XYZ file of C-alpha atoms in Angstrom:
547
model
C 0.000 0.000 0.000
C 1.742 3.161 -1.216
C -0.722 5.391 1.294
C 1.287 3.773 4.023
C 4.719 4.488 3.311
C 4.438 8.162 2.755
C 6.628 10.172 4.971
C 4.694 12.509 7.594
C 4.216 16.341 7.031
C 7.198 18.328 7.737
C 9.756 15.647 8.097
C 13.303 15.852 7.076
C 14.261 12.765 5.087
C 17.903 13.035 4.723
C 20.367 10.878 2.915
C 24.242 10.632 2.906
C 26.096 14.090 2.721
C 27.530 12.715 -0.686
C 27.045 10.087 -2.959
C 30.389 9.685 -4.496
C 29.309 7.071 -7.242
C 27.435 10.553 -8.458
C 29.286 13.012 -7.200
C 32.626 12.195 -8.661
C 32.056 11.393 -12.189
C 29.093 14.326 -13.057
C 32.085 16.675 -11.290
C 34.516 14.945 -13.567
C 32.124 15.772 -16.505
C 31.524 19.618 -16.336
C 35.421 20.272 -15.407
C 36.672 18.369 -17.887
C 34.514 20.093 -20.451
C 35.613 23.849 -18.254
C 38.496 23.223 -19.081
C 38.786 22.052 -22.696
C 37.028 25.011 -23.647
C 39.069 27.395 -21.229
C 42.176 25.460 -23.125
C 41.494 25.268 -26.590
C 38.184 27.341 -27.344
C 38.590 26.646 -31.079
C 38.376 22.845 -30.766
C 35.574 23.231 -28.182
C 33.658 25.621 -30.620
C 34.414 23.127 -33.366
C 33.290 20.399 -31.511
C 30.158 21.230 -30.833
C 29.387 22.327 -34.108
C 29.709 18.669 -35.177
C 27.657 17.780 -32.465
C 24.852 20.061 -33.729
C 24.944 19.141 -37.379
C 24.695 14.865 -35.807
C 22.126 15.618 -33.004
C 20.088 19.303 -33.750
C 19.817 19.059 -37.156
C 18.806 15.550 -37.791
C 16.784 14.958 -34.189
C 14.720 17.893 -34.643
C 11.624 15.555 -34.969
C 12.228 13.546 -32.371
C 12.137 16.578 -30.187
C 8.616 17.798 -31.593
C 7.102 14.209 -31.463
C 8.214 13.670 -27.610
C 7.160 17.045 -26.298
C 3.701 16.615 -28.220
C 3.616 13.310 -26.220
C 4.590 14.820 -23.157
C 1.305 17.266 -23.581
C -0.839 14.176 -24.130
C 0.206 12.709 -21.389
C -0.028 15.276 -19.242
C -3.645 15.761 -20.315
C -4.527 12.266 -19.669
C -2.911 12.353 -16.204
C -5.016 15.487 -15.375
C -8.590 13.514 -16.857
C -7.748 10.098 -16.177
C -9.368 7.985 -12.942
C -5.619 8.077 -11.827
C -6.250 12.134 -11.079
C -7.843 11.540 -7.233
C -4.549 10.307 -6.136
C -3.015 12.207 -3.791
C 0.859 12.947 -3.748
C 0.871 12.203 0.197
C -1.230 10.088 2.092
C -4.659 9.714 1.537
C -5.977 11.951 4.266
C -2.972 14.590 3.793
C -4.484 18.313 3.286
C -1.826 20.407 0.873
C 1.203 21.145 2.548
C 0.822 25.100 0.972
C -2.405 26.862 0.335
C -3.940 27.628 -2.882
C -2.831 31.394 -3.129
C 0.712 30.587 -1.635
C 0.691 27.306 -4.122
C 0.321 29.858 -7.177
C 2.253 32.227 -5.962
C 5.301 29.744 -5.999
C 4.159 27.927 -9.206
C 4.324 31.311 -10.918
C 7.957 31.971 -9.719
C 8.786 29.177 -11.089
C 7.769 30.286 -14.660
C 9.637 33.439 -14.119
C 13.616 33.750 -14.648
C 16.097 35.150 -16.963
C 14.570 33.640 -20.068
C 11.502 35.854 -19.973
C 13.256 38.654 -19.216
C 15.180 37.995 -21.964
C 13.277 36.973 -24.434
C 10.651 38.669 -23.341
C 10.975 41.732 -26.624
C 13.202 39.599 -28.217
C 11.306 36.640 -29.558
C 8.094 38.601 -30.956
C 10.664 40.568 -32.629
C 12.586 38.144 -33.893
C 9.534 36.050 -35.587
C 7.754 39.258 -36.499
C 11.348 40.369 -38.450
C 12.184 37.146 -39.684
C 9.186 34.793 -39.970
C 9.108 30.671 -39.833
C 9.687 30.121 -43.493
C 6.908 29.239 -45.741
C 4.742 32.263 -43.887
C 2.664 34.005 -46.705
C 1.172 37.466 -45.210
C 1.531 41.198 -44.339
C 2.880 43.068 -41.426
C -0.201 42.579 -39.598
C -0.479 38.831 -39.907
C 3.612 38.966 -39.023
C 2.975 39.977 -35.892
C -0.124 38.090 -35.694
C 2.032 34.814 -36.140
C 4.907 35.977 -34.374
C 3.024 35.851 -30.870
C 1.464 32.416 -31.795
C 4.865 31.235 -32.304
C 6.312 32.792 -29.336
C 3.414 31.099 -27.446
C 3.751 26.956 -28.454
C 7.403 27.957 -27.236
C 6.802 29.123 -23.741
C 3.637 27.723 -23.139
C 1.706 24.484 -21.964
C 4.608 22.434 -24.107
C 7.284 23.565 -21.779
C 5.137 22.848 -18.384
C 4.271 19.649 -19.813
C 7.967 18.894 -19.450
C 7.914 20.066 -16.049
C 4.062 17.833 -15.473
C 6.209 14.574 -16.323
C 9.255 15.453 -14.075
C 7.300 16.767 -11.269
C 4.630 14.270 -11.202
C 6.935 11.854 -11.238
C 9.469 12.708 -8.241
C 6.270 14.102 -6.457
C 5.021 10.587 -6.355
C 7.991 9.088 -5.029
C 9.274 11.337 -2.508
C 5.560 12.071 -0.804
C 3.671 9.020 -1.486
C 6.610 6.655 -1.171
C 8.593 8.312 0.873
C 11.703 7.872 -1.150
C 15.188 10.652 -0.932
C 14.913 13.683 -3.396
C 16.783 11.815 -6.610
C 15.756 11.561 -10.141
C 16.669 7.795 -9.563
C 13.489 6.773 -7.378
C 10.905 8.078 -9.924
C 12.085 5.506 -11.809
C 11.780 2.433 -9.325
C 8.223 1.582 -10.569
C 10.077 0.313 -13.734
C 13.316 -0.254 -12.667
C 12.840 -2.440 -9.458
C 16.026 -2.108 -6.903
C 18.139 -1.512 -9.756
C 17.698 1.651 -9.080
C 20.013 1.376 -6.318
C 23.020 0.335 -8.083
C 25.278 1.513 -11.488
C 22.361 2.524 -13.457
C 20.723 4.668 -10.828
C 23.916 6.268 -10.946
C 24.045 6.729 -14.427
C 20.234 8.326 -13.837
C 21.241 10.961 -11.450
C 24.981 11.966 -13.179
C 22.595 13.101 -16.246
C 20.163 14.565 -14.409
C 23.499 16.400 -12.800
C 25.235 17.162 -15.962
C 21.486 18.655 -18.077
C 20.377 20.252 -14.868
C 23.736 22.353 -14.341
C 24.552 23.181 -18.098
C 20.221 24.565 -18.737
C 21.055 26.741 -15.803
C 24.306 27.859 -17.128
C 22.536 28.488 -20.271
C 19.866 31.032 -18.724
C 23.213 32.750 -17.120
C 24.800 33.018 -20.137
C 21.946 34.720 -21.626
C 21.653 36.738 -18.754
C 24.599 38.582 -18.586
C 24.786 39.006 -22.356
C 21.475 41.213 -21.828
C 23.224 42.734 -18.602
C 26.621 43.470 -21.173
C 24.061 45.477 -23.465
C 21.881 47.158 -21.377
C 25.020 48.621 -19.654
C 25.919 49.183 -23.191
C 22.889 50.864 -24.236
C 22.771 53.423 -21.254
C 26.441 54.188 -21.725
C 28.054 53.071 -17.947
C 30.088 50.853 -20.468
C 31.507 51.600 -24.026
C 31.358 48.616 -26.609
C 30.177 45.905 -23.748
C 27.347 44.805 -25.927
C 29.211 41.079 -27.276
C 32.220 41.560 -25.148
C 33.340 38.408 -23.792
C 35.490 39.813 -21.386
C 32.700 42.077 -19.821
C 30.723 39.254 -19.921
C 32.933 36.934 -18.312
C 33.857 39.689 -15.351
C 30.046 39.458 -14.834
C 29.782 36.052 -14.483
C 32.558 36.268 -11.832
C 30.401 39.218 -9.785
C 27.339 37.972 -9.882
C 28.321 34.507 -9.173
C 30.304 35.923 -5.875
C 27.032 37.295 -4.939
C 25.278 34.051 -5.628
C 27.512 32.646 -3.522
C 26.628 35.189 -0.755
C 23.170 33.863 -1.298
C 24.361 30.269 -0.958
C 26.640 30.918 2.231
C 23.837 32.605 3.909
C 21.224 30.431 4.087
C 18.060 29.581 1.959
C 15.743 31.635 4.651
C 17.632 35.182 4.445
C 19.098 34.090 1.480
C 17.428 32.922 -1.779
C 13.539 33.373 -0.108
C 14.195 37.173 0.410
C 15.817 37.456 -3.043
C 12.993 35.168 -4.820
C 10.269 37.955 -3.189
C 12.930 40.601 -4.667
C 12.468 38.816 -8.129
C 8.566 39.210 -8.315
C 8.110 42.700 -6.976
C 10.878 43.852 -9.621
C 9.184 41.732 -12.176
C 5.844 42.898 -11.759
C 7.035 46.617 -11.492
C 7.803 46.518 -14.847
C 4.824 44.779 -16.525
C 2.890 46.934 -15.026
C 4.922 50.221 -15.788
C 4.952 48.374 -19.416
C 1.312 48.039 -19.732
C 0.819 51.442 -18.047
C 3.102 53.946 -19.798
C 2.583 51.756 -23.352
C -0.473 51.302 -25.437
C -2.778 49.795 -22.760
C -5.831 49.444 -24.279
C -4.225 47.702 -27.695
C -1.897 45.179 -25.025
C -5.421 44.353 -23.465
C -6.785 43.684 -26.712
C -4.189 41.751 -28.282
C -3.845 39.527 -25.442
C -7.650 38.134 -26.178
C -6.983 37.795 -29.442
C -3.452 36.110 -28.855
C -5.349 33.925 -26.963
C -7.578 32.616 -29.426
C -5.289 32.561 -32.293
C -3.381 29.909 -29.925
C -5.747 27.822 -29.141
C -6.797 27.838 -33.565
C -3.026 27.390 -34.287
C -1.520 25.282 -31.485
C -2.271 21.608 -32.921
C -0.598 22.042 -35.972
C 2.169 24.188 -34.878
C 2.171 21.165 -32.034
C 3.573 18.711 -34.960
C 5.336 21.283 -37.798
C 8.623 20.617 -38.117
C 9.317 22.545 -41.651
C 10.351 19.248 -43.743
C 8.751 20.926 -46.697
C 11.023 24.408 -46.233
C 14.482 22.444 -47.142
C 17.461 23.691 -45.693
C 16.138 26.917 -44.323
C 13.029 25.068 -42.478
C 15.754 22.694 -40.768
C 18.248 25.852 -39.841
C 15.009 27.576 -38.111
C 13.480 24.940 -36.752
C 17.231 23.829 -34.505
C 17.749 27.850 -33.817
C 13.790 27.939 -32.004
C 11.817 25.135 -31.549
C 14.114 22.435 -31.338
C 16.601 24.856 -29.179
C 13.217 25.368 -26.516
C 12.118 21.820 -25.995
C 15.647 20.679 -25.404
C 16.447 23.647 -22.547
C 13.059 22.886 -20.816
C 14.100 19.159 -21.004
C 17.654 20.111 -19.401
C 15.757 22.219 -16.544
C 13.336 19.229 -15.708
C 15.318 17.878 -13.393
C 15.445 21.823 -11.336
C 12.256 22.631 -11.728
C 10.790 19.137 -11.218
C 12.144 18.945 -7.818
C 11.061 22.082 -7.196
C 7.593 22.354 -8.355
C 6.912 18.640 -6.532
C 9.071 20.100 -3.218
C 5.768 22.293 -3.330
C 2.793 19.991 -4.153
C 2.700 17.784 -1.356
C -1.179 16.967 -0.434
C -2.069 18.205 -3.670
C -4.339 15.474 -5.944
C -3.333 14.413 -9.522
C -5.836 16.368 -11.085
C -4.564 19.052 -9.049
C -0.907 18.944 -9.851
C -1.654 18.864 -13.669
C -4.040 22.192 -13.449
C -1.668 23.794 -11.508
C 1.474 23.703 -13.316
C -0.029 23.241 -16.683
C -2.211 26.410 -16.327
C -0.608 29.115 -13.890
C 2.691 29.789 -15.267
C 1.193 29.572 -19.037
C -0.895 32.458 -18.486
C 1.184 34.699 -16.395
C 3.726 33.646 -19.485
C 1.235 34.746 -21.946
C 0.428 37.770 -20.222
C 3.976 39.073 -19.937
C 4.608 38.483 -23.666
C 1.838 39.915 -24.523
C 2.637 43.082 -22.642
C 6.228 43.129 -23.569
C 6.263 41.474 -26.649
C 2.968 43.420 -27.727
C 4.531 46.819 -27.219
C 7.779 45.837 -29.262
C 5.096 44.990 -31.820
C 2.835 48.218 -31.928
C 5.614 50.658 -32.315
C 6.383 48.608 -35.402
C 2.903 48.488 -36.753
C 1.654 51.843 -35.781
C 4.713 54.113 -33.542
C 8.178 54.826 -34.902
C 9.588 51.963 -35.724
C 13.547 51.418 -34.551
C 13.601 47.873 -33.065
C 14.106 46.252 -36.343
C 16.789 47.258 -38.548
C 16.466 47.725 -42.218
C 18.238 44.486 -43.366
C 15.171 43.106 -40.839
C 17.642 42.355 -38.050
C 16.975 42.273 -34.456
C 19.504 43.504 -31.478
C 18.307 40.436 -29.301
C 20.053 41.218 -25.963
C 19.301 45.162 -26.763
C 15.988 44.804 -27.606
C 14.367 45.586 -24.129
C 16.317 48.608 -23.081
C 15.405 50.004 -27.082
C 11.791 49.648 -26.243
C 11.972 51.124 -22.893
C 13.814 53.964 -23.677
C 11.009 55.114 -26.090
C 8.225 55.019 -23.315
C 8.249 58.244 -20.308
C 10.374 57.190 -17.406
C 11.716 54.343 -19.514
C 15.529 55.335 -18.789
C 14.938 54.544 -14.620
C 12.957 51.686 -15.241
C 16.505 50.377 -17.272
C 18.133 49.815 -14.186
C 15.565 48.192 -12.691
C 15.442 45.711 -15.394
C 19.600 45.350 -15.246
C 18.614 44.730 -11.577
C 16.161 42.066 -12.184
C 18.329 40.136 -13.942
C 21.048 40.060 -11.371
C 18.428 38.882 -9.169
C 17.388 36.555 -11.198
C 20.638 35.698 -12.093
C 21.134 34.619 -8.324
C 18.426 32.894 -7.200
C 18.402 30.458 -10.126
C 22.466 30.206 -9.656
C 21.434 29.250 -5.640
C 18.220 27.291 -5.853
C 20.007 25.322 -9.215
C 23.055 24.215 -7.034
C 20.890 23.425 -4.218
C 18.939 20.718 -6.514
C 22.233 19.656 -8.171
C 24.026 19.504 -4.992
C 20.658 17.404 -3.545
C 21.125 14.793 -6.228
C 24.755 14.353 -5.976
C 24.187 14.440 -2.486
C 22.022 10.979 -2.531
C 18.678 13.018 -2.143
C 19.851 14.891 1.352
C 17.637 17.827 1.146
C 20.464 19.777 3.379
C 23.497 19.459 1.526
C 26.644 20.516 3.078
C 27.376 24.283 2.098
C 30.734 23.576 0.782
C 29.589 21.445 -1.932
C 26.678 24.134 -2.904
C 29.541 26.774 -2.884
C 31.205 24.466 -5.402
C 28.173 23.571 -7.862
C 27.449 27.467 -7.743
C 30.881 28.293 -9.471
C 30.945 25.823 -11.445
C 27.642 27.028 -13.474
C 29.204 30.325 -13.635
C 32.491 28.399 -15.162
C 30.330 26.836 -17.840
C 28.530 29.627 -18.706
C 31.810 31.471 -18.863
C 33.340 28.522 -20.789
C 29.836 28.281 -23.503
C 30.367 32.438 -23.978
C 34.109 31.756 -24.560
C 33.553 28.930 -27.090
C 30.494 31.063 -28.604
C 32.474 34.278 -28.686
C 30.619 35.977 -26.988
C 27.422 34.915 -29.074
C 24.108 32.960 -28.410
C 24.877 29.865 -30.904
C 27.056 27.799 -28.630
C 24.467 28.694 -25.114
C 21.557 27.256 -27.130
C 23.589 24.067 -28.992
C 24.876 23.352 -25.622
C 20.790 23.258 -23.606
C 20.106 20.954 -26.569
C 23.217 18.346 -26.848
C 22.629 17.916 -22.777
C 19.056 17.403 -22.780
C 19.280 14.195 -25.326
C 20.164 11.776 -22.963
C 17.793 13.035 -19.970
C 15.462 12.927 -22.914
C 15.320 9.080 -22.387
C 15.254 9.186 -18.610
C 12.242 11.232 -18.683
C 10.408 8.787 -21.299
C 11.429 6.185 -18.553
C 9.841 8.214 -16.083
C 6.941 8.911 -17.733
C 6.468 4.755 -18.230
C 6.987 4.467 -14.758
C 4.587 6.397 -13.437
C 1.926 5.072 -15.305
C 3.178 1.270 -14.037
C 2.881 3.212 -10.148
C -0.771 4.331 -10.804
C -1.979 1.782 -12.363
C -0.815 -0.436 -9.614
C -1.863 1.771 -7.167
C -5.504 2.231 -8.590
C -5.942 -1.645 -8.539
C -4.421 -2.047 -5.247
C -6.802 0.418 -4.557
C -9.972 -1.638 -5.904
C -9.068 -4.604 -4.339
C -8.893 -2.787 -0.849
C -12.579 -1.431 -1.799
C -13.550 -5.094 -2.928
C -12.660 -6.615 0.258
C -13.723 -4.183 2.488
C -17.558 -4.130 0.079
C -17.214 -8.223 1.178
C -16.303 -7.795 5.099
C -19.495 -5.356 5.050
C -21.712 -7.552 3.772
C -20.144 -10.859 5.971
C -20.903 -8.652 8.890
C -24.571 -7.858 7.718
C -25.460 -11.965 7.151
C -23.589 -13.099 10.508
C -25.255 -10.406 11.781
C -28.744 -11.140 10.478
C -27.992 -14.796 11.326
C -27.281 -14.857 14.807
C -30.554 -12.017 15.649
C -32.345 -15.439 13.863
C -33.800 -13.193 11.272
C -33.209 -14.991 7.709
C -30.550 -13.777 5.344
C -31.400 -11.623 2.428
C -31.204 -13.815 -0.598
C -30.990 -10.514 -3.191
């Protein structure tokens, strides 16, 4: 009975303070890779450019077929009898309440990628639409949000539905540590326990460390040009060397974070992140075209929900070469960087959900952060997009390029007040940029930690640098460019690719036992009623009831 192995509310299930079977080799791993491209950049950049060409270019469909399964599944997990189980015992009430629940949910959908991409994308699709697009400007932009959408919408949570669900159901119904391993133990039996529960956990490690790296890399290359833009630095916008001495700052004040302690630490920064957030979507919304943001939102909306099955499943093969070159630079680049942060925000989001249902679980995650996603690109993304339709223009060049990392501080510095609300933004990334160094070595260090949920600080300390090192190392290799942050989310996320197929598989095999263990408990206790109701009709001498 799974009911009666789940740990009690509040408890601290530790495991060993290192699990050096994990530890060792996923360590081994990321320095070795530090330092090859520290060593000989040019090899390194070469390198993975073979890589893409063998994995992103040719796997591109495997990626769209897998997510699109993911979705399915996390739809029929959501409407299927298995939604009344509970992630806790049966008579456990929801460790957080609703309001609290959604408030955490939604900073998980928040980070450096939104801020980021946040202009950006809309822009980008708007300037340079998926090939085969027939249309005019209107329809450009039109597209351009229903594109930016499928990428950051209920695909990615659906990611985070299978992960979550998943280690949710082992750690508070089973009572298992915090590792990726024991999700799988419905399919894998004990042999969880040995070599290939270690091989489980070192790629959970290795995606898990280079997805955050990735988001860090893109975060200080928007930090680089927004001190750019606003002048505190000449020519930083693509300089690897500011954006290396970055990475070294910030990281010594994630550190800070780390060495202080998750209460005063990463909880007061995390309540930082929001405020800062939602100061400027509102100042966005406020000081832009309001009424036209609240409009095209709706109408967002609804061209989503008419275009998201078949841009579910396209995967250009009728565009030739210039389908397959756009389809690895977007889609095929998102669905591998949420696969590589599964393993964070999995733990995370099901660190959260104990007590909750199912049914719950799947509403929660699937719909909270999509809309709050939706909403902020269709704030941000929508203003980029009206001064190109109907303002003056100057966020896409002439030869229809887009200044990605710039893109933000170009379209606040065109609303009133824009120029203070800059540094609030270079702020919010830094922020940003902190929390997701701390809470990311906090999971990483959990897992190569045997599932201790209080790691030793030294070894945080440690996991923290070394995502600063990589995302040094991918800007290095990259010079200073996006290319080799985006092939790197990718190449990592292939192999945890598999693992979370696995872990899909086994939580079906979990629920479905469950739910018959389940009927057979109501079956037998159906029978003792009735026994008791004849013996007891039997000995009062009244004769049984033959119906």
């Amino acid at each position: 009975m799974a009911s009666a192995t789940a740990t009690p509310p509040g408890s601290r299930r530790r495991g060993p303070s290192l699990a050096p079977r994990v530890f060792y080799p996923s360590l081994a791993v990321i320095g070795a890779f530090v330092l090859f491209a520290v060593v000989a950049p040019e090899a390194a950049s070469a390198g993975i450019g073979a890589v893409q060409g063998g994995i992103i270019d040719t796997l591109g469909w495997y990626y769209v077929l897998l997510i699109a399964a993911f979705v399915a599944f996390s739809l029929w997990m959501g409407f299927s009898r298995y939604g009344d189980i509970r992630l806790g015992r049966d008579d456990e009430a929801p460790e957080f309440g609703v309001r609290s629940w959604f408030a955490m949910l939604f900073s998980a959908g928040m980070g450096i990628g939104l801020v980021f991409w946040g202009v950006a994308e809309p822009l980008n699709h708007y300037a340079s639409p998926r090939p085969g697009f027939e249309g005019g400007e209107v329809a450009a932009a039109r597209q351009a949000m229903t594109q930016t959408y499928v990428h950051w919408g209920v695909h990615a949570w659906a990611i985070y539905v299978v992960a979550g669900l998943a280690i949710a159901y082992a750690v508070h119904r089973r009572g298992r540590p915090v590792s990726i391993r024991w999700a799988l133990e419905p399919l894998l039996g004990d042999r969880v326990k040995g070599w290939l529960g270690d091989l489980i956990d070192i790629t959970a490690i290795v995606g898990t460390l280079f997805g955050v790296a990735t988001s860090l890399g893109f975060g200080v290359a928007q930090i680089a040009a927004g001190l750019d833009f606003t002048g505190l630095v000449e020519g930083g916008s693509g300089s690897v060397g500011l954006q290396s001495l970055l990475i070294v700052v910030i990281t010594a004040v994630a550190v800070a974070s780390v060495v202080s302690g998750v209460g005063r630490g990463i909880k007061w920064l995390s309540n930082v992140n929001m405020g800062l957030a939602g100061v400027v979507l509102l100042f966005v919304l406020l000081a832009g075209p309001t009424l036209f943001l609240l409009r095209e939102f709706v109408q967002n909306f609804g061209d989503y929900l008419t275009n998201v099955l078949r841009l579910t499943f396209d995967v250009s093969a009728y565009r030739g070469e210039e389908g397959e070159v756009w389809q690895a630079a977007w889609t095929t680049f998102y669905w591998g960087w949420w696969i590589s942060w599964a393993p964070f925000v999995g733990v995370f989001i099901a660190r959260i959900s104990r007590g909750r249902t199912v049914r719950e679980f799947v509403a929660g995650v699937l719909l909270v952060p999509t809309l709050i996603t939706f909403l902020w690109f269709s704030v941000l993304g929508g203003s980029a997009l009206y001064r190109e339709l109907f303002g003056g223009g100057g966020l896409v060049g002439e030869d229809g390029s887009v200044g990605t990392e710039s893109s933000l501080f170009t379209l606040l510095d065109g609303l009133p007040g824009g120029s203070v609300v800059m540094g609030l933004v270079i702020l919010l990334i830094v922020t940003f940029f902190v929390t997701s160094s701390d809470s990311g070595s906090l999971v990483v260090d959990m897992l190569a930690s045997g599932g201790d949920i209080d790691p030793p600080t030294w070894s945080r300390v440690m996991w923290a640098v070394l995502e600063g090192a990589v995302a040094a190392a991918l800007l290095v290799v990259g010079a200073g460019g996006l290319g080799a942050l985006q092939t790197a989310a990718v190449i990592t996320a292939l192999p945890f690719s598999l693992v979370m197929v696995a872990m899909a598989v086994a939580t079906v095999r979990a629920f479905h036992r469950e739910h018959h263990a389940r009927l057979r408990r109501e079956q037998a206790l159906h029978l003792e009623t009735v026994t008791q109701h004849v013996t007891t009709r039997l000995s009062d001498g009244a004769p049984a009831d033959r119906r």
